[in-house]
Short mmCIF file of C-alpha atoms and ligand atoms in Angstrom, two decimals:
data_model
loop_
_atom_site.label_atom_id
_atom_site.label_comp_id
_atom_site.label_asym_id
_atom_site.label_seq_id
_atom_site.Cartn_x
_atom_site.Cartn_y
_atom_site.Cartn_z
CA MET A 1 169.74 98.94 -41.76
CA ASP A 2 172.00 96.53 -39.99
CA HIS A 3 172.69 92.81 -39.88
CA PHE A 4 171.90 92.10 -36.20
CA THR A 5 168.65 90.35 -36.16
CA TYR A 6 166.78 87.53 -34.41
CA LYS A 7 166.78 84.23 -36.19
CA ASN A 8 165.62 80.95 -34.64
CA GLY A 9 165.03 82.73 -31.35
CA GLU A 10 168.54 84.17 -30.95
CA LEU A 11 170.19 87.44 -31.87
CA HIS A 12 172.65 86.91 -34.72
CA ALA A 13 175.41 89.01 -36.25
CA GLU A 14 174.84 88.16 -39.86
CA ASP A 15 174.68 84.37 -39.72
CA VAL A 16 176.41 83.83 -36.47
CA PRO A 17 174.52 83.55 -33.18
CA LEU A 18 176.08 85.95 -30.68
CA ARG A 19 175.70 83.13 -28.11
CA VAL A 20 178.14 81.02 -30.05
CA ILE A 21 180.80 83.82 -29.94
CA ALA A 22 180.23 84.27 -26.21
CA GLU A 23 180.66 80.62 -25.66
CA GLU A 24 183.85 80.60 -27.63
CA ILE A 25 185.65 83.68 -26.46
CA GLY A 26 183.81 84.67 -23.25
CA THR A 27 182.23 88.02 -22.40
CA PRO A 28 182.16 90.93 -22.76
CA PHE A 29 183.10 91.64 -26.43
CA TYR A 30 182.38 94.02 -29.21
CA CYS A 31 181.08 92.34 -32.34
CA TYR A 32 181.23 94.10 -35.73
CA SER A 33 179.35 93.09 -38.87
CA ARG A 34 181.36 93.39 -42.03
CA ALA A 35 178.24 93.47 -44.23
CA THR A 36 176.79 96.32 -42.13
CA MET A 37 179.80 98.58 -42.24
CA THR A 38 180.16 97.83 -45.96
CA ARG A 39 176.49 98.72 -46.51
CA HIS A 40 176.80 101.98 -44.54
CA TYR A 41 180.01 102.92 -46.41
CA LYS A 42 178.30 102.33 -49.75
CA VAL A 43 175.17 104.24 -48.85
CA PHE A 44 177.31 107.21 -47.84
CA ALA A 45 179.42 106.96 -50.97
CA GLU A 46 176.32 106.70 -53.12
CA ALA A 47 174.90 109.87 -51.53
CA LEU A 48 177.92 111.75 -52.85
CA SER A 49 177.81 110.22 -56.32
CA GLY A 50 178.67 112.67 -59.17
CA LEU A 51 180.89 114.73 -56.79
CA ASP A 52 184.66 114.68 -56.71
CA ALA A 53 184.54 113.10 -53.24
CA LEU A 54 187.04 111.22 -51.04
CA ILE A 55 185.70 109.62 -47.80
CA CYS A 56 188.41 109.81 -45.14
CA TYR A 57 186.92 107.47 -42.43
CA ALA A 58 187.36 108.99 -38.96
CA VAL A 59 189.65 106.42 -37.26
CA LYS A 60 188.72 107.71 -33.83
CA ALA A 61 185.34 106.08 -34.18
CA ASN A 62 186.79 102.63 -34.41
CA GLY A 63 190.42 102.11 -34.97
CA ASN A 64 190.59 98.37 -35.11
CA LEU A 65 192.90 97.28 -37.89
CA ALA A 66 190.33 94.86 -39.42
CA VAL A 67 187.72 97.64 -39.47
CA ILE A 68 190.09 100.09 -41.08
CA ARG A 69 191.11 97.45 -43.60
CA THR A 70 187.46 96.69 -44.45
CA LEU A 71 186.79 100.30 -45.28
CA ALA A 72 190.19 100.80 -47.00
CA SER A 73 189.40 97.92 -49.31
CA LEU A 74 186.18 99.81 -50.27
CA GLY A 75 188.21 102.77 -51.26
CA ALA A 76 188.13 104.84 -48.06
CA GLY A 77 190.96 107.08 -46.93
CA ALA A 78 191.43 107.95 -43.32
CA ASP A 79 191.07 111.01 -41.05
CA VAL A 80 193.53 110.66 -38.25
CA VAL A 81 194.13 112.80 -35.15
CA SER A 82 197.30 111.37 -33.65
CA ALA A 83 200.48 109.58 -34.70
CA GLY A 84 198.86 106.44 -33.27
CA GLU A 85 195.92 106.70 -35.65
CA LEU A 86 198.27 107.48 -38.47
CA GLU A 87 200.26 104.34 -37.73
CA ARG A 88 197.08 102.32 -37.54
CA ALA A 89 195.68 103.65 -40.83
CA LEU A 90 198.96 102.94 -42.67
CA ALA A 91 199.29 99.47 -41.04
CA ALA A 92 195.75 98.62 -42.13
CA GLY A 93 196.54 99.46 -45.65
CA VAL A 94 195.24 103.05 -46.18
CA PRO A 95 197.45 104.70 -48.81
CA ALA A 96 199.30 107.72 -47.42
CA GLU A 97 197.91 109.82 -50.23
CA LYS A 98 194.38 109.27 -48.79
CA ILE A 99 195.29 110.35 -45.26
CA VAL A 100 194.32 113.69 -43.71
CA PHE A 101 195.75 114.65 -40.22
CA SER A 102 193.29 116.80 -38.15
CA GLY A 103 193.50 117.80 -34.47
CA VAL A 104 194.21 120.88 -32.35
CA GLY A 105 197.44 119.78 -30.68
CA LYS A 106 199.64 117.99 -33.05
CA THR A 107 203.12 117.74 -31.52
CA GLY A 108 206.34 118.17 -33.45
CA PRO A 109 207.17 114.52 -33.53
CA GLU A 110 203.57 113.79 -34.78
CA ILE A 111 203.99 116.40 -37.58
CA ALA A 112 207.33 114.86 -38.50
CA GLN A 113 205.86 111.45 -38.70
CA ALA A 114 203.06 112.67 -41.01
CA LEU A 115 205.62 114.44 -43.26
CA ASP A 116 207.77 111.42 -43.38
CA ALA A 117 204.79 109.20 -44.34
CA GLY A 118 203.85 111.53 -47.12
CA ILE A 119 200.21 112.06 -46.27
CA MET A 120 197.68 113.84 -48.48
CA GLN A 121 197.15 116.86 -46.19
CA ILE A 122 197.39 118.33 -42.78
CA ASN A 123 194.47 120.44 -41.42
CA VAL A 124 195.93 123.20 -39.40
CA GLU A 125 194.06 124.51 -36.38
CA SER A 126 196.17 127.53 -35.20
CA GLU A 127 198.91 129.96 -36.35
CA PRO A 128 201.56 128.52 -34.06
CA GLU A 129 200.79 125.07 -35.57
CA LEU A 130 201.24 126.54 -39.04
CA GLU A 131 204.71 127.90 -38.00
CA ALA A 132 205.71 124.48 -36.60
CA ILE A 133 204.61 122.65 -39.75
CA SER A 134 206.39 125.17 -41.93
CA ALA A 135 209.69 124.77 -39.92
CA LEU A 136 209.52 121.01 -40.04
CA ALA A 137 208.60 120.75 -43.67
CA SER A 138 211.05 123.25 -44.97
CA ALA A 139 213.84 121.54 -42.95
CA ARG A 140 213.00 118.46 -44.90
CA GLY A 141 213.00 120.43 -48.19
CA MET A 142 209.37 119.56 -48.83
CA GLU A 143 206.06 121.24 -49.26
CA ILE A 144 203.09 119.75 -47.38
CA PRO A 145 199.53 120.36 -48.62
CA VAL A 146 197.68 122.20 -45.93
CA SER A 147 194.11 123.20 -45.33
CA VAL A 148 193.16 125.55 -42.53
CA ARG A 149 190.39 124.33 -40.22
CA VAL A 150 188.00 127.15 -39.96
CA ASN A 151 185.55 127.54 -37.14
CA PRO A 152 182.28 128.66 -38.85
CA ASP A 153 180.54 129.61 -35.55
CA VAL A 154 177.55 127.34 -36.17
CA ASP A 155 175.60 125.59 -33.42
CA ALA A 156 175.46 121.97 -34.38
CA LYS A 157 172.65 121.35 -31.90
CA THR A 158 174.15 118.29 -30.48
CA HIS A 159 175.51 117.22 -27.12
CA ALA A 160 177.62 119.93 -25.51
CA LYS A 161 180.68 117.69 -25.23
CA ILE A 162 180.80 116.91 -28.90
CA THR A 163 179.85 120.25 -30.48
CA THR A 164 182.94 121.75 -32.06
CA GLY A 165 181.87 124.54 -34.49
CA LYS A 166 181.03 127.38 -32.13
CA ARG A 167 183.33 130.29 -31.65
CA GLU A 168 183.92 129.40 -28.01
CA ASN A 169 185.01 125.85 -28.86
CA LYS A 170 188.77 125.11 -29.05
CA PHE A 171 188.66 124.05 -32.66
CA GLY A 172 189.77 125.79 -35.78
CA ILE A 173 190.38 129.38 -36.65
CA GLU A 174 187.57 131.87 -36.52
CA ILE A 175 186.13 132.37 -39.97
CA GLU A 176 186.55 136.12 -39.96
CA ARG A 177 190.28 135.77 -39.21
CA ALA A 178 190.74 133.16 -41.99
CA PRO A 179 191.63 135.47 -44.85
CA GLY A 180 194.46 137.02 -42.79
CA VAL A 181 195.77 133.56 -41.76
CA TYR A 182 195.82 132.48 -45.42
CA LYS A 183 197.70 135.56 -46.41
CA ARG A 184 200.34 134.78 -43.73
CA ALA A 185 200.37 131.04 -44.58
CA ALA A 186 201.05 131.76 -48.27
CA THR A 187 204.42 133.36 -47.26
CA LEU A 188 205.62 130.44 -45.26
CA PRO A 189 208.04 127.95 -46.72
CA GLY A 190 207.12 124.29 -46.74
CA ILE A 191 203.44 125.09 -46.79
CA LYS A 192 201.29 124.43 -49.88
CA LEU A 193 197.87 125.91 -49.22
CA VAL A 194 195.29 123.74 -50.90
CA GLY A 195 191.97 124.17 -49.16
CA VAL A 196 189.68 124.79 -46.30
CA ALA A 197 188.46 122.47 -43.67
CA MET A 198 185.69 122.27 -40.94
CA HIS A 199 183.91 119.89 -38.67
CA ILE A 200 181.14 121.33 -36.46
CA GLY A 201 180.35 118.43 -34.24
CA SER A 202 179.19 114.80 -33.95
CA GLN A 203 175.82 113.04 -33.82
CA LEU A 204 174.05 115.84 -35.80
CA GLY A 205 170.33 115.30 -35.93
CA GLU A 206 169.53 118.07 -38.32
CA LEU A 207 170.88 119.30 -41.68
CA THR A 208 170.35 123.02 -41.04
CA PRO A 209 173.69 123.50 -39.27
CA TYR A 210 175.41 121.83 -42.16
CA ARG A 211 173.70 124.03 -44.72
CA THR A 212 174.71 127.21 -42.80
CA ALA A 213 178.25 126.15 -42.19
CA TYR A 214 178.80 124.76 -45.74
CA LYS A 215 177.51 128.06 -47.23
CA ARG A 216 179.86 130.01 -45.04
CA MET A 217 182.64 127.76 -46.27
CA ALA A 218 181.64 128.32 -49.89
CA ASP A 219 181.74 132.08 -49.37
CA LEU A 220 185.12 131.78 -47.76
CA VAL A 221 186.45 129.79 -50.66
CA GLU A 222 185.29 132.46 -53.14
CA ARG A 223 186.88 135.21 -50.99
CA LEU A 224 190.19 133.33 -50.70
CA ARG A 225 190.24 132.77 -54.50
CA VAL A 226 189.74 136.56 -55.00
CA ASP A 227 192.72 137.07 -52.70
CA GLY A 228 194.73 134.94 -55.09
CA HIS A 229 194.84 131.57 -53.23
CA ALA A 230 194.40 128.43 -55.37
CA ILE A 231 191.80 126.74 -53.27
CA ASP A 232 190.77 123.40 -54.69
CA ARG A 233 189.92 121.19 -51.71
CA VAL A 234 187.12 121.46 -49.16
CA ASP A 235 187.09 119.15 -46.15
CA LEU A 236 183.57 119.00 -44.85
CA GLY A 237 184.23 116.94 -41.76
CA GLY A 238 181.98 114.30 -40.33
CA GLY A 239 179.26 114.23 -37.76
CA LEU A 240 176.09 112.73 -39.40
CA GLY A 241 173.96 111.31 -36.55
CA ILE A 242 172.56 107.81 -36.18
CA PRO A 243 169.44 106.40 -34.44
CA TYR A 244 170.37 105.07 -30.94
CA PHE A 245 166.81 104.35 -29.75
CA ASP A 246 164.92 101.14 -29.77
CA ASP A 247 162.01 103.22 -31.13
CA ALA A 248 163.24 104.83 -34.29
CA ALA A 249 160.42 107.35 -34.01
CA ASP A 250 162.29 109.04 -31.14
CA PHE A 251 164.97 110.30 -33.29
CA VAL A 252 165.11 110.18 -37.06
CA PRO A 253 168.57 111.37 -38.23
CA PRO A 254 168.96 112.91 -41.64
CA SER A 255 169.63 110.41 -44.41
CA PRO A 256 172.99 110.40 -46.13
CA ALA A 257 170.99 111.09 -49.43
CA ASP A 258 169.57 114.28 -48.01
CA TYR A 259 172.97 115.22 -46.60
CA GLY A 260 174.53 114.74 -50.11
CA ASN A 261 171.91 117.06 -51.50
CA ILE A 262 172.93 119.76 -49.04
CA VAL A 263 176.46 119.28 -50.14
CA ARG A 264 175.61 119.66 -53.75
CA GLU A 265 173.55 122.70 -53.03
CA THR A 266 176.12 124.49 -50.97
CA VAL A 267 179.54 123.58 -52.29
CA GLY A 268 178.85 121.64 -55.39
CA HIS A 269 179.54 124.60 -57.72
CA LEU A 270 183.07 125.36 -56.37
CA GLY A 271 184.77 122.76 -58.57
CA CYS A 272 186.66 121.53 -55.49
CA ARG A 273 187.69 117.99 -54.37
CA LEU A 274 185.50 117.36 -51.36
CA LEU A 275 186.73 115.38 -48.37
CA PHE A 276 184.39 113.79 -45.80
CA GLU A 277 185.31 112.44 -42.37
CA PRO A 278 182.46 110.20 -41.29
CA GLY A 279 182.92 107.90 -38.38
CA ARG A 280 179.77 107.15 -36.47
CA VAL A 281 177.46 106.96 -39.48
CA ILE A 282 179.47 104.14 -40.85
CA MET A 283 180.48 102.23 -37.64
CA GLY A 284 177.86 103.14 -34.98
CA ASN A 285 175.24 100.59 -36.04
CA ALA A 286 177.77 98.21 -37.37
CA GLY A 287 178.67 96.94 -33.90
CA VAL A 288 177.18 95.63 -30.70
CA LEU A 289 178.58 95.09 -27.23
CA VAL A 290 177.72 91.65 -25.77
CA ALA A 291 177.75 91.15 -22.06
CA ARG A 292 176.49 88.48 -19.69
CA THR A 293 174.28 88.96 -16.62
CA VAL A 294 176.29 88.17 -13.39
CA TYR A 295 173.54 88.69 -11.00
CA VAL A 296 169.94 90.05 -10.84
CA LYS A 297 169.71 92.04 -7.55
CA GLU A 298 166.33 92.78 -6.22
CA GLY A 299 166.20 95.96 -4.10
CA GLU A 300 163.28 97.58 -2.26
CA THR A 301 162.80 100.16 -4.99
CA ARG A 302 165.02 98.96 -7.81
CA ARG A 303 165.86 95.78 -9.70
CA PHE A 304 169.50 95.75 -10.96
CA LEU A 305 170.78 93.84 -13.83
CA ILE A 306 174.47 93.45 -13.03
CA LEU A 307 176.53 92.76 -16.08
CA ASP A 308 180.07 91.65 -16.75
CA ALA A 309 180.61 94.74 -18.93
CA ALA A 310 181.19 98.10 -17.25
CA MET A 311 181.79 101.75 -17.97
CA ASN A 312 185.38 100.97 -18.82
CA ASP A 313 184.13 98.84 -21.81
CA LEU A 314 181.45 101.37 -23.02
CA ILE A 315 181.74 104.84 -21.45
CA ARG A 316 179.25 106.76 -23.49
CA PRO A 317 176.24 106.36 -21.05
CA ALA A 318 178.47 107.57 -18.15
CA LEU A 319 180.14 110.35 -20.12
CA TYR A 320 177.29 111.73 -22.19
CA SER A 321 174.24 110.16 -20.66
CA ALA A 322 174.02 108.44 -23.96
CA HIS A 323 171.24 105.92 -24.67
CA HIS A 324 172.00 102.46 -26.19
CA ALA A 325 169.24 100.09 -26.90
CA ILE A 326 169.72 96.87 -24.89
CA GLU A 327 168.31 93.59 -26.18
CA PRO A 328 168.39 90.15 -24.73
CA VAL A 329 170.36 87.80 -26.97
CA SER A 330 167.69 85.15 -26.49
CA GLU A 331 164.66 86.46 -28.27
CA PRO A 332 161.81 87.30 -25.79
CA VAL A 333 158.60 85.46 -26.59
CA SER A 334 156.20 87.78 -28.23
CA GLY A 335 154.06 89.70 -25.77
CA ALA A 336 156.37 88.81 -22.86
CA ALA A 337 155.84 91.01 -19.83
CA ARG A 338 158.56 93.59 -19.31
CA ALA A 339 159.77 95.15 -16.13
CA PRO A 340 162.15 98.02 -15.35
CA TYR A 341 165.76 97.22 -14.70
CA ASP A 342 168.66 99.39 -13.81
CA VAL A 343 171.40 98.00 -16.01
CA VAL A 344 174.76 98.41 -14.33
CA GLY A 345 178.39 97.18 -14.38
CA PRO A 346 180.51 95.99 -11.46
CA ILE A 347 182.71 99.09 -11.21
CA CYS A 348 182.85 100.85 -7.87
CA GLU A 349 181.03 104.02 -8.79
CA THR A 350 177.44 104.91 -9.31
CA GLY A 351 178.34 106.36 -12.80
CA ASP A 352 178.84 102.81 -13.86
CA THR A 353 175.18 102.63 -14.92
CA PHE A 354 174.19 101.93 -18.56
CA ALA A 355 170.45 102.52 -18.18
CA LYS A 356 167.87 103.27 -15.51
CA GLU A 357 164.48 101.62 -15.41
CA ARG A 358 164.93 100.07 -18.86
CA LEU A 359 162.05 97.78 -19.73
CA LEU A 360 163.27 94.27 -20.28
CA PRO A 361 161.72 90.83 -20.16
CA THR A 362 162.48 88.68 -17.16
CA MET A 363 166.19 88.31 -16.97
CA THR A 364 168.22 85.79 -14.99
CA ALA A 365 171.88 85.28 -14.20
CA GLY A 366 173.73 83.93 -17.22
CA ASP A 367 171.61 85.70 -19.73
CA LEU A 368 173.38 87.55 -22.54
CA VAL A 369 172.43 91.05 -23.61
CA ALA A 370 173.53 93.14 -26.55
CA PHE A 371 174.00 96.91 -26.49
CA ARG A 372 173.12 98.18 -29.97
CA SER A 373 174.86 101.08 -31.79
CA ALA A 374 178.15 100.39 -30.07
CA GLY A 375 180.39 100.10 -33.10
CA ALA A 376 181.56 103.69 -32.90
CA TYR A 377 183.28 105.27 -29.82
CA GLY A 378 182.86 102.00 -27.98
CA ALA A 379 186.08 99.96 -28.13
CA THR A 380 188.15 103.06 -28.93
CA MET A 381 187.19 104.74 -25.69
CA ALA A 382 187.48 101.54 -23.55
CA SER A 383 190.01 101.40 -20.62
CA THR A 384 191.29 99.02 -18.04
CA TYR A 385 189.80 100.88 -15.12
CA ASN A 386 189.39 98.73 -11.99
CA ALA A 387 192.15 96.49 -13.56
CA ARG A 388 189.57 94.98 -15.91
CA PRO A 389 191.06 93.32 -19.01
CA LEU A 390 190.89 95.50 -22.22
CA ILE A 391 187.81 94.26 -24.03
CA ALA A 392 187.90 91.80 -26.91
CA GLU A 393 186.61 92.62 -30.41
CA VAL A 394 185.17 90.23 -33.06
CA MET A 395 184.33 90.75 -36.65
CA VAL A 396 181.61 88.60 -38.39
CA ASP A 397 181.48 87.90 -42.05
CA GLY A 398 178.49 85.88 -43.09
CA GLY A 399 178.76 82.63 -41.25
CA ARG A 400 182.26 83.06 -40.00
CA PHE A 401 183.79 85.16 -37.27
CA SER A 402 187.29 86.08 -35.95
CA GLU A 403 188.61 87.70 -32.89
CA VAL A 404 190.05 90.96 -34.23
CA ARG A 405 191.46 92.03 -30.90
CA ARG A 406 191.90 89.43 -28.21
CA ARG A 407 191.11 90.40 -24.64
CA VAL A 408 194.21 91.97 -23.11
CA PRO A 409 194.72 90.36 -19.72
CA THR A 410 195.90 92.16 -16.57
CA ARG A 411 199.02 90.13 -16.60
CA GLU A 412 200.03 91.57 -19.96
CA MET A 413 199.08 95.11 -19.00
CA MET A 414 201.30 94.71 -15.92
CA GLY A 415 204.12 93.90 -18.29
CA PHE A 416 204.33 97.64 -19.11
CA GLU A 417 204.89 98.62 -15.46
CA SER A 418 207.89 98.19 -13.30
CA ILE A 419 208.64 98.66 -9.63
CA PRO A 420 211.84 100.76 -9.09
CA ASP A 421 214.38 98.79 -6.92
CA TRP A 422 214.64 101.81 -4.58
CA LEU A 423 211.07 101.16 -3.56
CA ASP A 424 212.08 98.00 -1.86
CA GLY A 425 214.68 99.74 0.40
CA ALA A 426 217.60 98.73 -1.86
CA ALA A 427 220.47 101.22 -1.51
CA ASP A 428 220.24 104.10 -4.04
CA PRO A 429 223.87 104.80 -5.08
CA ALA A 430 223.12 108.21 -6.52
CA ARG A 431 221.59 109.39 -3.25
CA LYS A 432 224.31 107.82 -1.18
CA ALA A 433 226.97 109.65 -3.24
CA ALA A 434 225.02 112.94 -2.71
CA GLY A 435 225.15 112.36 1.01
N1 LIG B 1 186.31 114.77 -38.08
C1 LIG B 1 186.71 115.42 -36.98
C2 LIG B 1 187.74 116.52 -37.07
C3 LIG B 1 186.21 115.02 -35.72
O1 LIG B 1 186.68 115.62 -34.63
C4 LIG B 1 185.33 114.00 -35.68
C5 LIG B 1 184.75 113.51 -34.39
C6 LIG B 1 184.90 113.34 -36.76
C7 LIG B 1 185.42 113.78 -38.09
C8 LIG B 1 183.96 112.13 -36.84
O2 LIG B 1 182.71 112.53 -36.39
P1 LIG B 1 181.49 111.47 -36.55
O3 LIG B 1 181.15 111.34 -38.01
O4 LIG B 1 181.93 110.19 -36.03
O5 LIG B 1 180.44 112.03 -35.79
N2 LIG B 1 183.19 110.20 -28.32
C9 LIG B 1 181.95 110.91 -28.83
C10 LIG B 1 182.14 111.41 -30.20
C11 LIG B 1 183.34 112.33 -30.44
C12 LIG B 1 183.48 112.88 -31.77
C13 LIG B 1 184.82 113.63 -31.93
N3 LIG B 1 185.08 114.01 -33.26
C14 LIG B 1 180.75 109.95 -28.71
O6 LIG B 1 180.96 108.89 -28.22
O7 LIG B 1 179.70 110.34 -29.04
#
């Protein structure tokens, strides 16, 4: 359930008409509903009631400071995958002791930053990384809690680009090799082995892969305990899918409650603290992308709805052929005839297509549309391709709204660049000296 609904003939975010935001700040923009993200967080937390659970929100889904702050104030920790996300989580008020650092390629400076911040744990994905953490932590005279991310070799049955738990994926350490890696890790200074971690993919539409993977993790915990390791944390990752389709019957993702039951059934008996890293299930349907129609172009065979949003603002359709429901912001009259539109952006490549032959009521230039389910992996994956300004973000709370990231104009982006004086033919003293 979300709080984007038609009222008085217009699509609202909570009590604010999206048209009003568009008039005030221009388009395109992302709009998040505080009530929706709060609801999603609470439903997820409720599903885990009775368990010793900590929800570490996956910042990669939406790293806006206001979003992280909203979730942090509900008790969420954070799952971060870069020094940048760590900085964001801390700046938004997530306590360091609720932050877990995941990712396959943490650099030395990133590990150092995490150690200095005193985060809860690092999830290690390879043996060389283990050595690097050990060296940096022991040089600081500290011990950092570490979990090893294990690859349970389970097919998450999701899009190939976001499946992570198969042996051939780059993530984690193969489960068969885990006991040997723990044995080695236990001898390394600066490393305090506390648990196991996994994440098998994103946008999971079924619970069976979770059940299989979590059982494998439970077996591993028992085996590691027999080997003498004090394992008391299990990080179960994120990945729960959400409905993206206008017609919910097309895809009904598992409910958080059913997911919670799988957790209880598979790892509930271990007596471990359980960490969760949900991103999309909290933020996906808590955000929309609002764009304005620039032109309607009638072709011989196609009718194009040309928007002022493009693939640089929302790349999921271009990258994953992802489907986002598209709704006119002005409520169509009931029973209005619908016609197929190719919904596109202005960028100079055919990949800049949001939808093909999407059935929409008659649209004209100036009309606003909203892309649903755009709260996760929308703004965080936005770029400035074609020198388009970095998109604005807005958060709504009841009847009020604020811009939580203003549009970043090209002029400011250019401020990060410079033209070397030698490009303008000015003498280069170093070269001159070299002859
Ligand atoms: N934990 C780890 C270690 C992850 O790699 C991810 C997502 C998550 C948690 C959160 O997964 P979620 O609950 O949001 O499914 N850009 C893609 C999704 C990439 C997901 C990457 N990892 C998309 O737009 O669909």
